[in-house]
């Protein structure tokens, strides 16, 4: 799509440089830890060495004897105010600080308040806790066995570790199609626990101003308004009412879903500030962040696919055990405990599907956060894209040809999936074809055949994924009852400058640039004259925040509609100024002019001034608008990724030789930012595919508790991503745009795994669980009798 605006205006389609970057690159960002207030106190947290243990006693005397340690806060202290438990976003309950027992290793047990961060840490070391270890359950399958110890003894009626059962789709029809199928395939797929490793850890500065009775919290949250409401609901009884709570999300160094939940540290810091009347800072260190914050994935999946010998798929059946740790603290829309996992039919036209998920408690930190994905879409995509490859191989068909045969066709959109989603638009074959052309697919297959004949291991993997982003239409989507709309408030000043405020919150995605581009697109104000603000609940309109790639589908739509309201008023003012009828005016970016007389024009800046100085009699002064956008549907971005790997037979090392990523997020606001999102996302897909996993031993000890063994890809491991795109606009989004922030993280792992399995299928390898470490591949090669 050629841009409608000039580069000077900088509307949609221009690669405007990120306006936030100069301050980030110069170290002049304002992150939570940069907030320093007079008389500020510091909090540090005592954490449990045990995964499950009764607390007999907490001796704080030695800690309190350290000069500068002011208090040690325990669960018993919070219990007096009924603040020792808090609700999770999935209406489960989570301890702020324990009174009786701990439920996972690194759980918060007490908090030390001191005049200095280092003194607080000394205080933590001096707190003495007497524990009695209890039996530990780390395996969710064992947790479901009848003799497993019941973990949530705080729930008097709970007799097992099962949290919920959820199912979707037509079971009978699916079973019938399976019984009639000519070919079926079945795999167990484990998608392990991984952890969001944002550059910035979590933290807050809580400041309760006793004189004004107002609480201000600077905190690392992706959803400041929702947090304010939750704080008011939880702490209303101790006098914190919503109008007196201000949540400020300043610059955020990466969120990826990990900064959606409410962590105990936030609540303890707030309680400490309310009790002392002083500002209290709590900032996690790197290991606390890795060991104790909410985790993602941890889905134990059994998937089956049915089809005909000619390669046409008919049905999908999935059963899953979801390990949620000791509480269900996922940030899913309330109606969907397994998030949007039921988009697992992917890009394929299936007749029926049925999916079942069971949530389970174990002695692990809360899991289930949507790590750079729209509530379990990564799990869904991984499953269907793996299964598609297994089926193609089983049938002896080329993986690309198999996908082309089963794709939902462009003319089938809007398409109702077998699991009830209405896909808005798509052209999957075009994206795959472009990826094949870019990578030289036919030549690569020839090369693979030649290499295989020589005993070399080379694989080609495809992932043709469909995402589902933009939660969401309020008829289906709410979190704790809050409907998942989002908002924009646009104010045009007399001098033709704009203040645009949103209910979302960027964590590095570049909203200050792209929202300004939407204003430029709609109203013709140059990007440089638009100031974008987010993240302060005292000033921004109420919104549900930024996660699940919802900012463009929801808040950018709100922005466009608010701008259109302003444009309607601007047209009236222009007609008055030009002494013309409104219907006789035409718009070109930045001005209205009289049809046929381009010289009789009023610029948007002249109209802005007139809105305050010379507006039509009877018209309200000013030029501003608000929109709360309730999307009619989600948006369904998609893409086709092709990965080429070479495997070292001696070491099992997988080398990603090439990776072509073709994405389609509808109309693009800023191509450079979208490319950046794809690059980052692909690297965040590479990590879990090859390196990242959090495991626990039988006693519940975390095995990857530091970056020494929780391996994140660095520039050394990251291949040269080759990106491109097709454009299939969303028919219902005001700008034709779809979200994109997560597409690559969601789509990449399956392409990599498919490539590795493709290289080894002839050796009898059908599936490898991620991360595909060299050790796993080496063992498979040895088991298959492959010699170096
Ligand atoms: O909600 P979040 O910002 O994480 O995700 P998003 O809506 O997919 O947007 C990520 C970034 O890409 C934002 O700066 C968007 O404005 C930009 N984007 C774009 O320029 N064009 C699109 N069609 C989609 C996103």
XYZ file of C-alpha atoms in Angstrom, residues 2-17 19 513 516-517 520-521 524-529 589 669-671:
32
model
C 1.561 3.319 -1.054
C 1.462 5.843 1.812
C -1.338 8.412 1.560
C 0.684 11.053 3.385
C 3.986 12.717 2.585
C 7.133 11.709 4.507
C 6.930 15.116 6.254
C 3.512 14.209 7.662
C 4.604 10.609 8.237
C 1.296 8.693 8.365
C 0.869 4.975 7.796
C 3.420 3.145 5.690
C 6.345 5.448 6.518
C 9.336 4.043 8.375
C 9.413 6.982 10.777
C 12.359 6.647 13.145
C 10.750 8.896 18.594
C 5.835 6.688 17.159
C 1.456 9.495 16.307
C 1.517 8.050 12.792
C -0.925 11.880 11.174
C -2.703 9.489 8.836
C -2.666 15.245 8.614
C -0.751 16.631 11.590
C 2.958 15.921 11.110
C 4.122 13.111 13.400
C 6.476 15.513 15.156
C 3.571 17.625 16.358
C -3.985 14.936 4.346
C 1.621 1.507 10.271
C 5.435 1.564 10.399
C 7.326 -0.993 8.262
